[in-house]
PDB file of C-alpha atoms in Angstrom:
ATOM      1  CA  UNK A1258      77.474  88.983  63.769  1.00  0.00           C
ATOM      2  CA  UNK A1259      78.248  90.424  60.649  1.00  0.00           C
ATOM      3  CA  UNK A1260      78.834  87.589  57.944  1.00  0.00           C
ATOM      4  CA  UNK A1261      79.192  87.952  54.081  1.00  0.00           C
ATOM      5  CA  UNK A1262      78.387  83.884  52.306  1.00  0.00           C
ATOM      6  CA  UNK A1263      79.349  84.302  48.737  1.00  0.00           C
ATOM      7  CA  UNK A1264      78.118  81.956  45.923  1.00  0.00           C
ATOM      8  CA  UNK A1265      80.435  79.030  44.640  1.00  0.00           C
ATOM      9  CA  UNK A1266      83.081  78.570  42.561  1.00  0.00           C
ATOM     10  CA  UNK A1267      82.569  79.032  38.903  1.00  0.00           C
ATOM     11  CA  UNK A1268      84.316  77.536  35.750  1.00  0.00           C
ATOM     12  CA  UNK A1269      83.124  79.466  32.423  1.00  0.00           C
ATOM     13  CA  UNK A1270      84.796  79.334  28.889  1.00  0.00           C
ATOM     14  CA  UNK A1271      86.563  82.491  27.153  1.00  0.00           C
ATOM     15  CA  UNK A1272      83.542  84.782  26.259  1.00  0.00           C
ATOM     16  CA  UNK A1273      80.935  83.491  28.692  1.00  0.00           C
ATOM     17  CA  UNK A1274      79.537  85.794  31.828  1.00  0.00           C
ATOM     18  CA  UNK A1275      79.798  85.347  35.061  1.00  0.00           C
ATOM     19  CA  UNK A1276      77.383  86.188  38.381  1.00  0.00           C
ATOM     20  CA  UNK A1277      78.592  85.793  41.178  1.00  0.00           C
ATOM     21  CA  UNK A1278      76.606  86.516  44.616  1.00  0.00           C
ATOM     22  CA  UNK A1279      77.075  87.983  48.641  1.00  0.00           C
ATOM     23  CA  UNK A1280      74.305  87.449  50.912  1.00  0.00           C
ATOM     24  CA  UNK A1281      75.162  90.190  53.699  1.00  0.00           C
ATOM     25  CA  UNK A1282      73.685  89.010  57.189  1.00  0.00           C
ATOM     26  CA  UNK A1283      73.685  90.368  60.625  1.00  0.00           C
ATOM     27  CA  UNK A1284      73.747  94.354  59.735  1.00  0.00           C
ATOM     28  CA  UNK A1285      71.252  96.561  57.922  1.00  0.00           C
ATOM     29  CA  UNK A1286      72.085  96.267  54.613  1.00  0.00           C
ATOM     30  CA  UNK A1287      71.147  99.442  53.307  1.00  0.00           C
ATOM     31  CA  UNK A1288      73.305 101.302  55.834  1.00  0.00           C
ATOM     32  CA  UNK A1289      76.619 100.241  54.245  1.00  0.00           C
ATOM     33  CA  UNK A1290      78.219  99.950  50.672  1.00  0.00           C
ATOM     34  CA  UNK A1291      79.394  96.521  48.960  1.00  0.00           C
ATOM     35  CA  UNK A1292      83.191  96.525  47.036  1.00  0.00           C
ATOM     36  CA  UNK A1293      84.274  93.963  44.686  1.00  0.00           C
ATOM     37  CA  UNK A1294      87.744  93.118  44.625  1.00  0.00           C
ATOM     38  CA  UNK A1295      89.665  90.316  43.113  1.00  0.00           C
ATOM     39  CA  UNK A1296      92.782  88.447  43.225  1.00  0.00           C
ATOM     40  CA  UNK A1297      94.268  86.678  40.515  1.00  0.00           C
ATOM     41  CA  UNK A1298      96.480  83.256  41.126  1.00  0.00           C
ATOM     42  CA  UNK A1299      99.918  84.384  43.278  1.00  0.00           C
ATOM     43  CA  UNK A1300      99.470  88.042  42.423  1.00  0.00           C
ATOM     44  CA  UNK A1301      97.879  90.918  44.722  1.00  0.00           C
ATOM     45  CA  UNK A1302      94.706  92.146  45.089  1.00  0.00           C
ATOM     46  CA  UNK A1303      92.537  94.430  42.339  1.00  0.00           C
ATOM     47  CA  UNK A1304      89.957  96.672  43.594  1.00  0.00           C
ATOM     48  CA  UNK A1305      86.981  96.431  40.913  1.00  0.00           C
ATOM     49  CA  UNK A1306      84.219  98.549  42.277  1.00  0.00           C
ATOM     50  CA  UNK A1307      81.779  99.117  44.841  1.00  0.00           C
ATOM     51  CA  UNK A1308      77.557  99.716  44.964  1.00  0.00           C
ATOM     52  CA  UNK A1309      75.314 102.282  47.310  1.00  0.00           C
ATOM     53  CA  UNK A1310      72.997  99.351  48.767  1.00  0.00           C
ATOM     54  CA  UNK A1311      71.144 102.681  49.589  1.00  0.00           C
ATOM     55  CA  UNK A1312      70.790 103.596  46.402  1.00  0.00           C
ATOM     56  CA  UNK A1313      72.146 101.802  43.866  1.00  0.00           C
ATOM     57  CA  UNK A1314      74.950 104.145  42.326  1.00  0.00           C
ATOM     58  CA  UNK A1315      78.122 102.396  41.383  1.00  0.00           C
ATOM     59  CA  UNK A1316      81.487 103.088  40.741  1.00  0.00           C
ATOM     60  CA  UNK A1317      83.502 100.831  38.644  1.00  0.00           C
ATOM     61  CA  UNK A1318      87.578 100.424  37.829  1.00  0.00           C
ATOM     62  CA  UNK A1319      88.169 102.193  34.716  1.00  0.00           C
ATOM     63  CA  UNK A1320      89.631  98.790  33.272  1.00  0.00           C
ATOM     64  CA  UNK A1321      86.619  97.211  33.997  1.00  0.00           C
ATOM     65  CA  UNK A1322      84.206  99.576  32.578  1.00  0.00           C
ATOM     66  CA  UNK A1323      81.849  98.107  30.143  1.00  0.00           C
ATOM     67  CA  UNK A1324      82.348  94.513  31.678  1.00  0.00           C
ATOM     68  CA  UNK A1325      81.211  94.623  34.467  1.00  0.00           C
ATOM     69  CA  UNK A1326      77.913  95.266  36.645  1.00  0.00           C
ATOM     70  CA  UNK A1327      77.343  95.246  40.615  1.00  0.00           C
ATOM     71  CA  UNK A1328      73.671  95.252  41.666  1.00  0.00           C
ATOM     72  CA  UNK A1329      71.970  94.877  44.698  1.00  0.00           C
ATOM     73  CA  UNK A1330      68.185  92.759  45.648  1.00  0.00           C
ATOM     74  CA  UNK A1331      67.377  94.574  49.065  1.00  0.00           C
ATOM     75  CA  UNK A1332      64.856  92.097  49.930  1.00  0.00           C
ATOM     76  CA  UNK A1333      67.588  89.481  50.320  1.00  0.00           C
ATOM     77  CA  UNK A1334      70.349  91.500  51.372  1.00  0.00           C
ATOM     78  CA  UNK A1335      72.521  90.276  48.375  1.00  0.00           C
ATOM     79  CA  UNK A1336      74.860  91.797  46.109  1.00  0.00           C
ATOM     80  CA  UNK A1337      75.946  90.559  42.498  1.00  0.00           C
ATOM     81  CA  UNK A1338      78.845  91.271  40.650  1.00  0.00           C
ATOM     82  CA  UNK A1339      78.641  90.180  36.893  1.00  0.00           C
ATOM     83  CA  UNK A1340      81.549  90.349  34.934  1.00  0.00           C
ATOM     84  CA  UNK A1341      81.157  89.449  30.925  1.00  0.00           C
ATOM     85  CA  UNK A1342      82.981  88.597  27.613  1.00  0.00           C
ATOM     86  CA  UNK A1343      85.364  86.338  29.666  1.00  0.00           C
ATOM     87  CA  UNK A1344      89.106  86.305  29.390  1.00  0.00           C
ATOM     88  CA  UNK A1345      91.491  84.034  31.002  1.00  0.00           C
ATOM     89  CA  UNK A1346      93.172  86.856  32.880  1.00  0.00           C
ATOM     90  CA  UNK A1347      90.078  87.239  34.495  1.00  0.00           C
ATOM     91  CA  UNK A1348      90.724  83.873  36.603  1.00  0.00           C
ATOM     92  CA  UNK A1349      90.395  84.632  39.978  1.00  0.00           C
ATOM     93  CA  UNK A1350      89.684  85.125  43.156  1.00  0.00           C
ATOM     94  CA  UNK A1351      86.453  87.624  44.094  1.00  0.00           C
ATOM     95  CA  UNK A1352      85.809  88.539  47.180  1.00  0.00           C
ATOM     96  CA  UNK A1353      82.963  91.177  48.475  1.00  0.00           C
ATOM     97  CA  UNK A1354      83.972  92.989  50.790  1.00  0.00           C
ATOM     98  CA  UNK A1355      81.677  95.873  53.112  1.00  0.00           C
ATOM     99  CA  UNK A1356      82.558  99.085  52.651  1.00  0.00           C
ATOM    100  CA  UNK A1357      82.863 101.384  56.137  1.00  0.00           C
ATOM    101  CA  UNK A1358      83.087 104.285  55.166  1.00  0.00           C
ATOM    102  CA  UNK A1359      85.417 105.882  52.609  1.00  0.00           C
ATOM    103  CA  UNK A1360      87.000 103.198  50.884  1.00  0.00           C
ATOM    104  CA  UNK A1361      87.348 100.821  54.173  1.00  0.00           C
ATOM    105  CA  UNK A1362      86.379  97.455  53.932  1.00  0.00           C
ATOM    106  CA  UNK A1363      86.063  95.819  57.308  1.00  0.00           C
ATOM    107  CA  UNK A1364      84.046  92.397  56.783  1.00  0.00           C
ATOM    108  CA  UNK A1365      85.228  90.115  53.852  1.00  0.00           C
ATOM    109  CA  UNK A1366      83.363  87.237  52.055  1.00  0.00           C
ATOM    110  CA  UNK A1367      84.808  83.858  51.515  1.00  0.00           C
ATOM    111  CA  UNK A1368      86.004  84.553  48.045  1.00  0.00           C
ATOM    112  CA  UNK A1369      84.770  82.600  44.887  1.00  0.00           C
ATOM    113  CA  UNK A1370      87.284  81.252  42.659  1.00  0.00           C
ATOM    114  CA  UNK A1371      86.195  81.899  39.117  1.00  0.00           C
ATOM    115  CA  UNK A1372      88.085  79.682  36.488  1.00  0.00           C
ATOM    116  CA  UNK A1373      88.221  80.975  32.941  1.00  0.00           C
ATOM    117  CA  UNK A1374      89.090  78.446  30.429  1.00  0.00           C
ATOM    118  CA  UNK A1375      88.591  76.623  27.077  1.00  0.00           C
TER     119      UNK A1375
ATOM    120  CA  UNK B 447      96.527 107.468  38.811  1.00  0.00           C
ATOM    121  CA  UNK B 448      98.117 106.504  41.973  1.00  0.00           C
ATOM    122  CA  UNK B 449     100.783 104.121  43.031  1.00  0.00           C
ATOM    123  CA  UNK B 450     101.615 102.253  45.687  1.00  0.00           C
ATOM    124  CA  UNK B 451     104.640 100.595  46.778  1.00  0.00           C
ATOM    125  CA  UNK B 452     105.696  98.350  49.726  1.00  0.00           C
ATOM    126  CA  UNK B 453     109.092  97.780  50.910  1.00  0.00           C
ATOM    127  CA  UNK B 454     110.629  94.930  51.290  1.00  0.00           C
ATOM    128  CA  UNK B 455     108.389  92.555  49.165  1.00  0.00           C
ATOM    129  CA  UNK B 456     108.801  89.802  51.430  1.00  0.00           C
ATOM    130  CA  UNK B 457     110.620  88.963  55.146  1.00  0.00           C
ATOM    131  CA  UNK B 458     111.918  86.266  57.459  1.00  0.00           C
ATOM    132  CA  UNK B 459     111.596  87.578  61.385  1.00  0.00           C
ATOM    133  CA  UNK B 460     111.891  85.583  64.821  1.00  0.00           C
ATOM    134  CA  UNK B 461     108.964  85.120  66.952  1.00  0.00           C
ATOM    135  CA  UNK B 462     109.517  88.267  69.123  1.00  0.00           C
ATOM    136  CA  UNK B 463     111.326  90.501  66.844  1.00  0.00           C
ATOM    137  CA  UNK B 464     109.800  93.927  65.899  1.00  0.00           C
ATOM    138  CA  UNK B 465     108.729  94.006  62.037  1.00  0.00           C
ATOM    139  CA  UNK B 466     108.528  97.015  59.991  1.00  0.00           C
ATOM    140  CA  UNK B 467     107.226  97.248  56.483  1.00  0.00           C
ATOM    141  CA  UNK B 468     106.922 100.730  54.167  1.00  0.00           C
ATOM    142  CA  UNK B 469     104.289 101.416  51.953  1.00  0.00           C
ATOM    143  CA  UNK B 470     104.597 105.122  49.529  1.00  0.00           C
ATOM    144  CA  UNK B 471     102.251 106.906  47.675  1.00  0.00           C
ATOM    145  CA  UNK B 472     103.344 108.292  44.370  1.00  0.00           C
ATOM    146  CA  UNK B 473     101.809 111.372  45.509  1.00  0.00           C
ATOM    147  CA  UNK B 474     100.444 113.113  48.292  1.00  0.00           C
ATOM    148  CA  UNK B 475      97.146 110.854  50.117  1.00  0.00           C
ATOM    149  CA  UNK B 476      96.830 112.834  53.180  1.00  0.00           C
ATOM    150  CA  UNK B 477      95.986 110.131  55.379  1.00  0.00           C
ATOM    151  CA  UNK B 478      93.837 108.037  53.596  1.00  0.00           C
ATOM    152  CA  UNK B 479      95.458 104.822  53.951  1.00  0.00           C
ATOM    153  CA  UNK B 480      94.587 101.208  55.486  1.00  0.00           C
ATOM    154  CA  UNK B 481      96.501  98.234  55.950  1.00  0.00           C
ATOM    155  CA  UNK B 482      95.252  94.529  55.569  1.00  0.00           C
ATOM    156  CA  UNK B 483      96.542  91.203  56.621  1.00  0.00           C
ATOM    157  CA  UNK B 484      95.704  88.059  54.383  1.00  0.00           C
ATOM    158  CA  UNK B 485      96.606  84.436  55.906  1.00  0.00           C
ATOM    159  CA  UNK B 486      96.880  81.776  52.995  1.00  0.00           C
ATOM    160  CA  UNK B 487      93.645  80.611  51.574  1.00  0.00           C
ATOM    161  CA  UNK B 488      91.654  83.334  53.510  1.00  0.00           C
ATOM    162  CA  UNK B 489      90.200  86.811  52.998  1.00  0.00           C
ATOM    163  CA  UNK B 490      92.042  90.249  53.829  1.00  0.00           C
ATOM    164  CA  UNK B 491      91.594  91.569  57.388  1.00  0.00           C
ATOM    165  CA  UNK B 492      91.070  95.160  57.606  1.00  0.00           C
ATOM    166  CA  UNK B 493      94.162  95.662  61.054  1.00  0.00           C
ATOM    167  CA  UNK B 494      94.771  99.305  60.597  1.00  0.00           C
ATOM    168  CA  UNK B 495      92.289 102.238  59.296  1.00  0.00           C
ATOM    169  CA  UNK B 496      93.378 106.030  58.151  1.00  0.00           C
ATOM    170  CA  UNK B 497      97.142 105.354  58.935  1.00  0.00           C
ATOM    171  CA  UNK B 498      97.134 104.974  62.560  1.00  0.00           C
ATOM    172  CA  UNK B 499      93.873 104.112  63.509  1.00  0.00           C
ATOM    173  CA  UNK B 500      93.655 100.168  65.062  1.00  0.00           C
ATOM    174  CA  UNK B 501      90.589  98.452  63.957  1.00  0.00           C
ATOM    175  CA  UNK B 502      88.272  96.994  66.967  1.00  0.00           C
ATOM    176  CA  UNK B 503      88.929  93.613  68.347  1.00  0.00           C
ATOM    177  CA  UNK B 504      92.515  93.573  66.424  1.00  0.00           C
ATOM    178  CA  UNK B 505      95.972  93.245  68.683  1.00  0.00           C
ATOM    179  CA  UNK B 506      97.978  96.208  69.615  1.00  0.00           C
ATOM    180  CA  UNK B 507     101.174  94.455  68.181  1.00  0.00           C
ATOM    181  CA  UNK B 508      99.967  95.567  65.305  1.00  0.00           C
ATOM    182  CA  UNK B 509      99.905  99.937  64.510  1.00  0.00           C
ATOM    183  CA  UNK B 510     100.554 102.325  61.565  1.00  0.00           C
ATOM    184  CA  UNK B 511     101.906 105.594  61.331  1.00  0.00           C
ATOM    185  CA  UNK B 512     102.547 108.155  58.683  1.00  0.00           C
ATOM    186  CA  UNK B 513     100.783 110.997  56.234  1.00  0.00           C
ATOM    187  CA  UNK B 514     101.424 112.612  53.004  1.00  0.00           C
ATOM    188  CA  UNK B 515     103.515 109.799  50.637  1.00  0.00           C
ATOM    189  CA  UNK B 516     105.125 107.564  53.176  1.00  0.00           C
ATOM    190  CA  UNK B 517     103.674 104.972  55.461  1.00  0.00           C
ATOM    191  CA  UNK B 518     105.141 102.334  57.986  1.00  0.00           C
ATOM    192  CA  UNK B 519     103.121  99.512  59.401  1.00  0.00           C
ATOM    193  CA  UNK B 520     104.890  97.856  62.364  1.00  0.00           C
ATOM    194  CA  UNK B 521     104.461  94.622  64.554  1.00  0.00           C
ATOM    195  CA  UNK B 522     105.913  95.152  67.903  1.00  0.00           C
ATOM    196  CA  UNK B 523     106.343  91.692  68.525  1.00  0.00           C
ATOM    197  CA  UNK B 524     106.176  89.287  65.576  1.00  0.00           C
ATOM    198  CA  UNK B 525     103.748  85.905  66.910  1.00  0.00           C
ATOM    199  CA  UNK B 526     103.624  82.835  64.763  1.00  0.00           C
ATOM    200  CA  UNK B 527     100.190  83.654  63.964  1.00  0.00           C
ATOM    201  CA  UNK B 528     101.076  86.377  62.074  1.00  0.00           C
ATOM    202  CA  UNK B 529     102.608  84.846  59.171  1.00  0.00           C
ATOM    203  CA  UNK B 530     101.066  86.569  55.956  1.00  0.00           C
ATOM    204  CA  UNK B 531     101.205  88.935  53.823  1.00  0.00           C
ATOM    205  CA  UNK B 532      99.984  92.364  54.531  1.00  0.00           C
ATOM    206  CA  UNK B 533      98.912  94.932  52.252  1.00  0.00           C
ATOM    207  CA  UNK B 534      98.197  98.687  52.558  1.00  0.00           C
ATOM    208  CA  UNK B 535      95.281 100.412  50.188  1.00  0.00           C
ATOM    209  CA  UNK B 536      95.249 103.846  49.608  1.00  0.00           C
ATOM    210  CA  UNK B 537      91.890 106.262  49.156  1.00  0.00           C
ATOM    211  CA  UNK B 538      92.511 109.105  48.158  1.00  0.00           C
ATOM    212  CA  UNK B 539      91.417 109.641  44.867  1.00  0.00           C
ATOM    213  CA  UNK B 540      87.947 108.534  45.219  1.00  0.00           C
ATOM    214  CA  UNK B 541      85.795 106.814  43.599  1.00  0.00           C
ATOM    215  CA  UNK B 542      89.156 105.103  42.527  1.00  0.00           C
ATOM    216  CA  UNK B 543      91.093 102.534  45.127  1.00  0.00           C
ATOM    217  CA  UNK B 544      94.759 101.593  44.893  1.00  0.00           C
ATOM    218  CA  UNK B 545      96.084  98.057  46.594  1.00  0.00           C
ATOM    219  CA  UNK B 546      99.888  97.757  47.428  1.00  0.00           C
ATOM    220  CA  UNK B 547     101.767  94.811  45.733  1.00  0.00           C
ATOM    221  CA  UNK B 548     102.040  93.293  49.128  1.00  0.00           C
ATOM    222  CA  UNK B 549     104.388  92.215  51.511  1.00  0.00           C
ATOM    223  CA  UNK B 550     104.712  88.290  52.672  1.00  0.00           C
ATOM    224  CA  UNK B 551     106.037  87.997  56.210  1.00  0.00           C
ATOM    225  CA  UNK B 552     107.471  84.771  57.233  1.00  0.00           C
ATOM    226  CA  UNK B 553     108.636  83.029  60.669  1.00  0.00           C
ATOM    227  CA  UNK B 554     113.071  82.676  60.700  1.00  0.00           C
TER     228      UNK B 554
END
């Protein structure tokens, strides 16, 4: 079965980075894209940006843009989402998410709570 | 960019009673618009795909209708299971993605 296992929670101080992983199982990896999206405490949730695990090319949220990174390791059948220079808004929730077709996500990881603070 | 709204932000229902929730587009998406359920503590389910379309293995309580700017998203028969809040995501404007604010759906 399809299964997304994301790394564990995170706590990082205002300016760090963060990297946070997806290990994608039970699918061929390179057939589908990998989203980021996040969700801050209480609020909704904030699409951030997605990666080709066929070929690499990424599209990020324009408010993100310079901060942030997606990759992909093929061999393992992970995806990374790296998100730098730290703020406490950026306390969250981020989840990975597999991308259908479109802009459809139909198998979620875990989430990984990622605490920014001093 | 493009906005999305969800009416009403939150609701009380009976178990049995048919649930309706709006979502609109601040312009025309076609229909290029999915809804998602998210229980407390958990990931978003993907329920409902293009507008209408019922994802596999999900209940058929649950369907969506609409195109253009307006959306509804109905439960036929509201099941104490489905307590959570349920958002719709629009794609039109690719590469960019657009989450509603959400709408929490409790048990009366």
């Amino acid at each position: 079965q399809v299964q997304l296992v994301q790394s564990g929670a995170e706590v990082k101080k205002p300016g760090a980075s963060v990297k946070v992983s997806c290990k994608a199982s039970g699918y061929t990896f390179t057939s589908y894209g990998i989203s980021w999206v996040r969700q801050a405490p209480g609020q909704g949730l904030e699409w951030m940006g997605w990666i080709s695990a066929y070929n690499g090319n990424t599209n990020y949220a324009q408010k993100l843009q310079g901060r942030v990174t997606m990759t992909t390791d093929t061999s393992t059948s992970t995806a990374y989402m790296e998100l730098r220079s730290l703020r406490s808004d950026d306390t969250a929730v981020y989840y990975c998410a597999r991308k259908k077709w479109a802009a459809t996500f139909d198998y979620w990881g875990q989430g990984t709570l990622v605490t920014v603070s001093s | 960019d493009i906005q999305m709204t969800q009416s009403p932000s939150s609701l009380s229902a009976s178990v049995g009673d048919r649930v309706t929730i709006t979502c609109q587009a601040s312009q025309d998406i076609s229909n290029y618009l999915n809804w998602y359920q998210q229980k407390p503590g958990k990931a978003p389910k993907l329920l409902i795909y293009d507008a209408s379309n019922l994802e596999t293995g999900v209940p058929s309580r649950f369907s969506g209708s609409g195109s253009g700017t307006d959306f509804t998203f109905t439960i036929s028969s509201l099941q104490p299971e489905d307590i959570a809040t349920y958002y719709c995501q629009q794609y039109d404007n690719l590469p960019q993605v657009t989450f509603g604010p959400g709408t929490k759906v409790d048990i009366k």
